[in-house]
Tab-separated table of C-alpha atoms in Angstrom:
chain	number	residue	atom	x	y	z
A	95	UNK	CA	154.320	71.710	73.915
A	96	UNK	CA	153.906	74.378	71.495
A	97	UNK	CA	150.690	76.369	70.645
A	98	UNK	CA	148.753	77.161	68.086
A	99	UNK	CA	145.098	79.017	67.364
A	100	UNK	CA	142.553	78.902	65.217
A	101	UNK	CA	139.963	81.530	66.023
A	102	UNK	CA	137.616	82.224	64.936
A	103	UNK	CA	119.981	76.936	49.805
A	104	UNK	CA	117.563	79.034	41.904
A	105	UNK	CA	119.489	79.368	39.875
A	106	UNK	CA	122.149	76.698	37.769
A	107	UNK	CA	121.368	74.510	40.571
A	108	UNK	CA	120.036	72.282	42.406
A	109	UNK	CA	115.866	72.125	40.865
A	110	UNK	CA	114.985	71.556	38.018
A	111	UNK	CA	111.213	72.080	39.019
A	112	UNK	CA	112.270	75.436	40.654
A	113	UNK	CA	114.157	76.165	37.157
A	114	UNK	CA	111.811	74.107	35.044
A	115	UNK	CA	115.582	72.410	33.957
A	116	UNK	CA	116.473	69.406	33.106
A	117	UNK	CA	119.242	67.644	35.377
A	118	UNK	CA	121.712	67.076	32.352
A	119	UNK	CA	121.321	71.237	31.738
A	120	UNK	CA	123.625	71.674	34.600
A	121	UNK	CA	126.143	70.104	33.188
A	122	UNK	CA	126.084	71.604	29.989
A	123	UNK	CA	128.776	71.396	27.325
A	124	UNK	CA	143.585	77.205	48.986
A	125	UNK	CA	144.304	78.117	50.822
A	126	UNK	CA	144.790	79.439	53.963
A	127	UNK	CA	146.860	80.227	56.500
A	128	UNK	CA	149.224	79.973	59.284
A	129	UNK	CA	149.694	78.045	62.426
A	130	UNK	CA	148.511	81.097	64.034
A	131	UNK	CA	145.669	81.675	61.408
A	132	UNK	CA	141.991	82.243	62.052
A	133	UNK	CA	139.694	79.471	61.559
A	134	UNK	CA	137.230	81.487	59.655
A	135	UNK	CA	137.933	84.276	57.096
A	136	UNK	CA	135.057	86.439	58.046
A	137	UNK	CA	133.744	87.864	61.354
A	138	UNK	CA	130.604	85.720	62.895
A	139	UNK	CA	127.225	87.095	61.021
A	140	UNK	CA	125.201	89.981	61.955
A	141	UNK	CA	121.762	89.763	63.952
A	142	UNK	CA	118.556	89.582	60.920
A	143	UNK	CA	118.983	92.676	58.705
A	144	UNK	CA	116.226	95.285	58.283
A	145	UNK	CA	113.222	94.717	56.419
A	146	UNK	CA	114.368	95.281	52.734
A	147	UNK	CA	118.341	94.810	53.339
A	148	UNK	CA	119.837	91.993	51.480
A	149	UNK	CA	120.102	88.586	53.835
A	150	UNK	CA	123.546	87.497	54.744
A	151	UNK	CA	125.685	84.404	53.166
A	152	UNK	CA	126.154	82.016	55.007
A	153	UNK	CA	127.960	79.901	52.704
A	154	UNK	CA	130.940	78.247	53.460
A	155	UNK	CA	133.079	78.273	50.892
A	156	UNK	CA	134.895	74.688	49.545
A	157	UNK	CA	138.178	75.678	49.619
A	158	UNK	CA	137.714	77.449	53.169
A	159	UNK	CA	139.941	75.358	55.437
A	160	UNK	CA	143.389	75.100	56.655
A	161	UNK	CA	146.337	74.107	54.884
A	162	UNK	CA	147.337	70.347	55.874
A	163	UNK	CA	148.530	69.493	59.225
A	164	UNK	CA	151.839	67.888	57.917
A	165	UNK	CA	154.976	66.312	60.080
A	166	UNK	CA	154.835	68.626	62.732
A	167	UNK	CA	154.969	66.827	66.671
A	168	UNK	CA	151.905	67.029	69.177
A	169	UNK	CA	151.137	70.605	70.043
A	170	UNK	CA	148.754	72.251	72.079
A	171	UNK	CA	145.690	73.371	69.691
A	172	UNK	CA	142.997	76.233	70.539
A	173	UNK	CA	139.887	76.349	68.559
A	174	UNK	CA	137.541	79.275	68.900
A	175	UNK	CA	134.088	78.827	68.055
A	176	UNK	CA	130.945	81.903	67.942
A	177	UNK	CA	127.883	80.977	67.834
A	178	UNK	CA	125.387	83.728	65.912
A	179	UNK	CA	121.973	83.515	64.827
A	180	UNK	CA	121.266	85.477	61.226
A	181	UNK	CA	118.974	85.606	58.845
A	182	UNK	CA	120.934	84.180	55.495
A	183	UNK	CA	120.318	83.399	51.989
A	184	UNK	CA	118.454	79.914	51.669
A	185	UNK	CA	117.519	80.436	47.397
A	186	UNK	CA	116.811	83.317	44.898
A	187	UNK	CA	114.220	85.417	46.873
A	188	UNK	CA	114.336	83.421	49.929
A	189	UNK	CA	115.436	83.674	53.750
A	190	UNK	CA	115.917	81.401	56.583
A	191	UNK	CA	116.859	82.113	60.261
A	192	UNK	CA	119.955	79.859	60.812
A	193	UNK	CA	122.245	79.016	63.954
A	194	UNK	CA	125.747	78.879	62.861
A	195	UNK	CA	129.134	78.289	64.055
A	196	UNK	CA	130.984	81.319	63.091
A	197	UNK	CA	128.511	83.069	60.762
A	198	UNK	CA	128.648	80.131	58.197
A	199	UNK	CA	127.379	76.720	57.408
A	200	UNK	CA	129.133	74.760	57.851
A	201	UNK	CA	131.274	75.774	60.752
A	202	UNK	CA	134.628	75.848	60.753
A	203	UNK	CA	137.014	73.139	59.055
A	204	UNK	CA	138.650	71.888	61.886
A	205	UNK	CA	142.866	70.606	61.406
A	206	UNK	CA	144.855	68.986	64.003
A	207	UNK	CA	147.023	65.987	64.717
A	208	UNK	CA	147.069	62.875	66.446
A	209	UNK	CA	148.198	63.608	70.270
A	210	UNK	CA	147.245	67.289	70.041
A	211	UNK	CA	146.156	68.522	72.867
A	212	UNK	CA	142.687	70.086	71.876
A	213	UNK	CA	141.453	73.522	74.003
A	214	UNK	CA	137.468	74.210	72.729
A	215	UNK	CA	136.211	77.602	73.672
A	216	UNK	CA	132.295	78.538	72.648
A	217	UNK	CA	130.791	81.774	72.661
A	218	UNK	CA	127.369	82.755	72.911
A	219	UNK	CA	127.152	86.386	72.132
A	220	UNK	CA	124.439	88.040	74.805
A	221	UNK	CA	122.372	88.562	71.505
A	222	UNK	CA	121.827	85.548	71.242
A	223	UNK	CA	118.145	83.844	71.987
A	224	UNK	CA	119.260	80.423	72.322
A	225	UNK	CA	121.566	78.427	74.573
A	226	UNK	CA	124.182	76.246	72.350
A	227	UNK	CA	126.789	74.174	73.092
A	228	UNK	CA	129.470	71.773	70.807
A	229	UNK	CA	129.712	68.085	70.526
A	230	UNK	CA	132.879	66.600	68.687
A	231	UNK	CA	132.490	63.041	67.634
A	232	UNK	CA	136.761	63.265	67.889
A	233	UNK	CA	136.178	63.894	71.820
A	234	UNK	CA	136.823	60.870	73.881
A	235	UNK	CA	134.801	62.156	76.723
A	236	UNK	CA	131.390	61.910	78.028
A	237	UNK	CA	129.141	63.809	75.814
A	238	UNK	CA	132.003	64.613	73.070
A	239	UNK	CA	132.162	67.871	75.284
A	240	UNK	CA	128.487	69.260	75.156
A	241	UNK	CA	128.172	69.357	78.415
A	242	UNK	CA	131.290	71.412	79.328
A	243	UNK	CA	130.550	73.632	76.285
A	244	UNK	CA	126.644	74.374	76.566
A	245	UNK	CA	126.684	78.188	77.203
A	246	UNK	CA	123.757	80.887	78.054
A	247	UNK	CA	123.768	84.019	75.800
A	248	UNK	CA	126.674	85.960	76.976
A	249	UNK	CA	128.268	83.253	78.378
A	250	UNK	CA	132.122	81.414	77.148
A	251	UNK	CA	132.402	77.800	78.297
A	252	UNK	CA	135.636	75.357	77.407
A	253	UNK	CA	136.988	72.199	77.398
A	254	UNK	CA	139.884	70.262	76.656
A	255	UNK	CA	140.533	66.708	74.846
A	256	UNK	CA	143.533	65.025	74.132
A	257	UNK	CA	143.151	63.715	70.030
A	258	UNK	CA	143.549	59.722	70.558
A	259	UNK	CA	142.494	58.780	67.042
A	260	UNK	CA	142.739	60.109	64.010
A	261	UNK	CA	140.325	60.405	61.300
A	262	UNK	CA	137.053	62.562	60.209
A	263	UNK	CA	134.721	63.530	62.315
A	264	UNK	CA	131.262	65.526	62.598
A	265	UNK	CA	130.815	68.072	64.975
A	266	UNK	CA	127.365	69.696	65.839
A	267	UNK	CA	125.658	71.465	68.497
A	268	UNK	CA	124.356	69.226	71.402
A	269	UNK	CA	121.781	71.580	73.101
A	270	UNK	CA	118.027	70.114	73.277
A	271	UNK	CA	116.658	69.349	71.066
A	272	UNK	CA	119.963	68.246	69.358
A	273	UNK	CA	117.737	67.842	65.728
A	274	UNK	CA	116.702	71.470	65.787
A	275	UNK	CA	119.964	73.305	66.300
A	276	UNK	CA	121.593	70.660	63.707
A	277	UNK	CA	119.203	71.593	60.867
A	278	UNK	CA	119.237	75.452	61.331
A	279	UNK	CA	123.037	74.747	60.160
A	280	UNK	CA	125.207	73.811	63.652
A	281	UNK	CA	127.396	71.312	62.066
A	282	UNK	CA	131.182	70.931	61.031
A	283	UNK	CA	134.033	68.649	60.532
A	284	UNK	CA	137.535	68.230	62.238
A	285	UNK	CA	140.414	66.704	60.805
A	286	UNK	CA	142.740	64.616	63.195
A	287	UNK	CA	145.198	63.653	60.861
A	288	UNK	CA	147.485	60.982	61.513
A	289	UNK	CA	151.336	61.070	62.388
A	290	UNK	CA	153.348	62.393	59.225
A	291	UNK	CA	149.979	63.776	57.548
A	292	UNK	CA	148.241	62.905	54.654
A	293	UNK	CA	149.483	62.214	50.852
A	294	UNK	CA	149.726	65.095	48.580
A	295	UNK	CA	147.027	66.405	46.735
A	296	UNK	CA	146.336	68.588	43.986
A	297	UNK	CA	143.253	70.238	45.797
A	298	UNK	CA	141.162	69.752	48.753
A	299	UNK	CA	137.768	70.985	49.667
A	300	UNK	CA	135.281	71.389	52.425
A	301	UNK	CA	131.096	69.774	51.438
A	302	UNK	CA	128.380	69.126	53.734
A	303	UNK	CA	125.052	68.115	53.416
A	304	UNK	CA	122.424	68.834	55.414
A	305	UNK	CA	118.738	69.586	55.662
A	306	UNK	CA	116.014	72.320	56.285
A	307	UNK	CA	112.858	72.207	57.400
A	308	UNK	CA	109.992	74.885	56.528
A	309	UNK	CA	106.591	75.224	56.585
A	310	UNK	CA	106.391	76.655	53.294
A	311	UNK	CA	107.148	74.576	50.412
A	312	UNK	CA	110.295	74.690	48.089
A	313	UNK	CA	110.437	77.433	45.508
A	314	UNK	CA	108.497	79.735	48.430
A	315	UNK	CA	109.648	83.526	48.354
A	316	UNK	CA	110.260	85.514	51.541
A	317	UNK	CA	111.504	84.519	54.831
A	318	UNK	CA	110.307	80.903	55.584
A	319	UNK	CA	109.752	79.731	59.121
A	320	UNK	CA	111.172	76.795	60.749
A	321	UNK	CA	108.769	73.740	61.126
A	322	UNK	CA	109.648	71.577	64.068
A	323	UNK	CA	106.695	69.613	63.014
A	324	UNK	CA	108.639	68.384	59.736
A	325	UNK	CA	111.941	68.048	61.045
A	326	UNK	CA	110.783	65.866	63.885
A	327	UNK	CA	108.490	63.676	60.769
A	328	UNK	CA	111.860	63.699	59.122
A	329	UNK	CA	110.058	65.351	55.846
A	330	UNK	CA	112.366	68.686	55.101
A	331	UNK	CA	111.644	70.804	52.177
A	332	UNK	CA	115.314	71.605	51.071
A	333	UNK	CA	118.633	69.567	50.893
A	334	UNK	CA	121.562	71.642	50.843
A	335	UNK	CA	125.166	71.580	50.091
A	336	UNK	CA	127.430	74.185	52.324
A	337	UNK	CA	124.386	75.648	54.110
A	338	UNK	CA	122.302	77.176	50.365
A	339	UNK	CA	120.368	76.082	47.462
A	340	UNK	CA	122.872	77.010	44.512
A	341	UNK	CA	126.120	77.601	47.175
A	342	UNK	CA	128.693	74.795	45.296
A	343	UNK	CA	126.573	75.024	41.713
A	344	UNK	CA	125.986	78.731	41.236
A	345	UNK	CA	127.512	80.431	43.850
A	346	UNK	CA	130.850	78.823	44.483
A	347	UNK	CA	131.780	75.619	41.582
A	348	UNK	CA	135.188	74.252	42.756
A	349	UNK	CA	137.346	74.580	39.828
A	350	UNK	CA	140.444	72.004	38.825
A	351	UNK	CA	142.289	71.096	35.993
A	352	UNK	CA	142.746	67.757	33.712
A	353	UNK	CA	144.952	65.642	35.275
A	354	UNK	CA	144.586	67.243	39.029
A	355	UNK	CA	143.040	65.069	41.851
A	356	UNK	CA	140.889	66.849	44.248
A	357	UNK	CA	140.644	65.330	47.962
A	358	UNK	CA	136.873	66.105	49.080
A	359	UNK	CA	136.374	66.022	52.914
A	360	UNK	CA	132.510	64.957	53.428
A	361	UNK	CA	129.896	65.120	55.777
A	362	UNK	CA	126.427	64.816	56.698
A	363	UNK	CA	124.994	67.303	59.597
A	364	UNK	CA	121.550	65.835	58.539
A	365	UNK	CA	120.179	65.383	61.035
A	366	UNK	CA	117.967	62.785	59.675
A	367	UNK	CA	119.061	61.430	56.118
A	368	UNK	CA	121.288	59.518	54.532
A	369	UNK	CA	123.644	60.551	51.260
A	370	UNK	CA	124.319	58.673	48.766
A	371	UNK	CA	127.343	60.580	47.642
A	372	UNK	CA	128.013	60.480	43.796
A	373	UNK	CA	130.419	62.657	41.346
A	374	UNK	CA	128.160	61.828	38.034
A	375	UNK	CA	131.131	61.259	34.762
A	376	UNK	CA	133.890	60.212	37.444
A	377	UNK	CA	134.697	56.839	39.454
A	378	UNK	CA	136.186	57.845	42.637
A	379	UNK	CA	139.651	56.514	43.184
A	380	UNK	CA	139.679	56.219	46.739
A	381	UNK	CA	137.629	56.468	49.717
A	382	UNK	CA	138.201	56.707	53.189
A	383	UNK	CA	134.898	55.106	54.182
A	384	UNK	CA	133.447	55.967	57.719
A	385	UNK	CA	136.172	58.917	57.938
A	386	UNK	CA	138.693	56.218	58.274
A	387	UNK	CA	142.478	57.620	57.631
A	388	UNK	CA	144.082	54.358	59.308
A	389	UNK	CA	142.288	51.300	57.182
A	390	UNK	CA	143.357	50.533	53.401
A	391	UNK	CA	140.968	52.916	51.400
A	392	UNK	CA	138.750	51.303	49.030
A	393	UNK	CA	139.450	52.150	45.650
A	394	UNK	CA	137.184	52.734	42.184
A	395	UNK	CA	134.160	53.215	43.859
A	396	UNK	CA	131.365	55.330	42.212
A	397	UNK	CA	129.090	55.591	45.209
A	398	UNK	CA	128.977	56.255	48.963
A	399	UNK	CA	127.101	55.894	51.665
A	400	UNK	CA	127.003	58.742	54.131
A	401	UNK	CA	124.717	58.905	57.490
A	402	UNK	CA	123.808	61.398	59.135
A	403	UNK	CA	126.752	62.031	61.582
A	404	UNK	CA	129.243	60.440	59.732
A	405	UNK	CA	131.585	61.267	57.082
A	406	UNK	CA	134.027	60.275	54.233
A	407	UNK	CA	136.993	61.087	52.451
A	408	UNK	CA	137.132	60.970	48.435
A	409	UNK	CA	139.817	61.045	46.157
A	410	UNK	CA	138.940	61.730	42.638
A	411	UNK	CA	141.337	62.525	39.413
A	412	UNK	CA	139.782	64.318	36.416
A	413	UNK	CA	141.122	62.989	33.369
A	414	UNK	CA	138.139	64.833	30.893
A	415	UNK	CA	137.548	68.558	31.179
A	416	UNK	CA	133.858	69.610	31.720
A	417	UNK	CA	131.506	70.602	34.358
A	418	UNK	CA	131.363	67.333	37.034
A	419	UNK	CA	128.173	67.436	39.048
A	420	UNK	CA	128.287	66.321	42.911
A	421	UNK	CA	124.701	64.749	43.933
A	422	UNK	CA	122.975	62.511	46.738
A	423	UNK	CA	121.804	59.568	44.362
A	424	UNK	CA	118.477	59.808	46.285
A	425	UNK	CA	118.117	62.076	42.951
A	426	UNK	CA	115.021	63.343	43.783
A	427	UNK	CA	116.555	65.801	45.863
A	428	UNK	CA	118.226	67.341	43.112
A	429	UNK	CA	115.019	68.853	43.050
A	430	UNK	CA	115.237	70.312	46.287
A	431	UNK	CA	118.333	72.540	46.019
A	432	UNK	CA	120.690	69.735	45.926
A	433	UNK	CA	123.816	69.399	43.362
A	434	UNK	CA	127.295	71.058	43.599
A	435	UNK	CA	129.687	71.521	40.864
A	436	UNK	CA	133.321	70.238	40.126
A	437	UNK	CA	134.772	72.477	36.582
A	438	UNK	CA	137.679	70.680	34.931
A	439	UNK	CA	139.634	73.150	32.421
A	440	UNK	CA	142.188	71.612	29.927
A	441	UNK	CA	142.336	70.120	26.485
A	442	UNK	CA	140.020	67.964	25.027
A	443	UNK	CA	141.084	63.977	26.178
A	444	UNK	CA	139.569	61.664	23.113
A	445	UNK	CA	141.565	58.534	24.285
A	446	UNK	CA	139.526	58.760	27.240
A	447	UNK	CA	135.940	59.953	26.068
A	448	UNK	CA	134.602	61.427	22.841
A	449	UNK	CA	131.091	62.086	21.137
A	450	UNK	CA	130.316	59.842	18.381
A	451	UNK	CA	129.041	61.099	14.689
A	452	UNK	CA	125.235	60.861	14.691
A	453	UNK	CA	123.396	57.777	13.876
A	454	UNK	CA	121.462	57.626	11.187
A	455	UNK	CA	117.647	55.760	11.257
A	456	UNK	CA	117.655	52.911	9.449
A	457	UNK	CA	115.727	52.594	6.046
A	458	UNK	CA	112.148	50.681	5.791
């Protein structure tokens, strides 16, 4: 076989109490790599900065993962993964101590194929204060691999899996309790894509939703502290795309043009709630329910339901130029950090939609 390696939460956004904007304000008017790439762009994040420094990102960005798989045979397949524990950037003026899979949330965007054989190697810096470990839901193996994986500080533990079916799958750290490391931001997804690849796309990007739980309310300045007391009453205080309040809205819109489709890998770390995945002004054209690459896709769908754990494929062409907003249709948690952003450049398509001349009252 051959071998390849992959090492490695105010402002537009997502409240419109924390803003004091209205929802429809929002909207107003790839790549990477090699076979022998790194799975993450930037180095794992540093320790908590000093008092006054700026807190770290620890967004992932959408378009961070690999390029596609392809027709390429079986290969052997090593995937590096660093834990670190930093102090990052949950909203404008506000901090939150997250666990991470190399430095971001989420981790890594794992890629490989069917019949890969699959080497997992965590690190747990000696910094670190907790013990982690990795469970793939892609592993077929007791535990998905958490209990080879789970590593002291200082400590690199591995395993290996052989890929027997392909599709989407979460992965998230395992260690007890499972909920806690999950919601300080240990989640992912990995790819096994099936014989021969997927179908072309235009674009494809990287969103996951997840939760965190504080003891201060939303729109709280400073550095908020962890409340195990909400997460285990399943009552968090922020919903989150890619790890931030603002990360897909403000921070980082994914950008296409008229006539493009965009392929949007999905997930829910949770740990505890549901998504009702909607693109508001689009109809999905297909969807690869449950992660699902080897069923028919269902096709013009407008919304989906994601659990916590699980995950979906969408496949959505733009045919109008605007700004597209991604939400959970629970909407109320719009306004709790929650809404990315699709932008769709090109020329003005009146065949498809157009404003209408104002309507005049009519006379008494």
């Amino acid at each position: 076989m051959k071998k390849e390696n992959f090492t490695d939460r105010r402002q537009l956004l997502g409240s419109a109490a924390f803003l004091g904007i209205g929802l429809g304000s929002l909207i107003g008017g790839t790549g990477i790599a090699s076979a022998a790439m790194r799975m993450d762009h930037e180095s794992p994040a540093k320790p908590a900065p000093a008092s006054g420094a700026k807190a770290a990102s620890i967004v992932r960005l959408p378009t961070d993962l690999p390029r596609p798989v392809g027709a390429r045979g079986p290969m052997h397949v090593t995937v590096d993964l660093e834990t670190s524990e930093v102090t990052g950037q949950l909203a404008d003026g506000a901090t939150f101590q997250y666990w991470t899979f190399n430095g971001k949330v989420p981790g890594p965007f794992l890629r490989v194929r069917v019949d890969d054989t699959v080497e997992v190697r965590l690190t747990n810096p000696a910094d670190s204060s907790m013990m982690h470990s990795v469970d793939l839901h892609s592993v077929t193996g007791p535990g998905g691999g958490m209990h080879e994986s789970e590593a002291a500080p200082g400590e690199t533990k591995s395993f290996t899996f052989k890929a027997l079916k392909p599709g989407l799958y979460v992965y998230h750290c395992a260690t007890r309790p499972a909920a806690q490391h999950i919601a300080a931001g240990m989640y992912g997804l990995i790819l096994v894509e099936p014989a021969g690849g997927l179908e072309k796309v235009d674009h494809e990007f990287y969103v996951m939703q997840g939760e965190i739980y504080t003891e201060e309310p939303f729109g709280t300045q400073g550095e908020l502290t962890e409340s195990y007391e909400n997460l285990m009453n399943e009552r968090p205080q922020f919903f989150v795309f890619n790890g931030a309040v603002g990360a897909l809205s403000e921070q980082h819109p994914m950008k296409v043009k008229s006539g493009e489709t965009a392929r949007i890998f999905f997930g829910v770390g949770g740990p505890n709630c549901t998504s009702s995945f909607h693109v508001i002004g689009e109809i999905m054209d297909k969807v690869y329910d449950y992660g699902t690459v080897t069923t028919r896709p269902m096709a013009d769908v407008q919304t989906v339901s994601v659990p916590p754990g699980g995950a979906m494929i969408a496949e959505v062409t733009f045919e109008v130029p605007g700004k597209y907003l991604i939400v959970d249709h629970a909407l109320s948690r719009v306004d709790k950090g929650l809404v990315a952003v699709i932008e769709v450049e090109g020329p003005p398509n009146s065949a498809v939609f157009r404003g209408g001349a104002p309507v005049k009252a009519a006379s008494l």
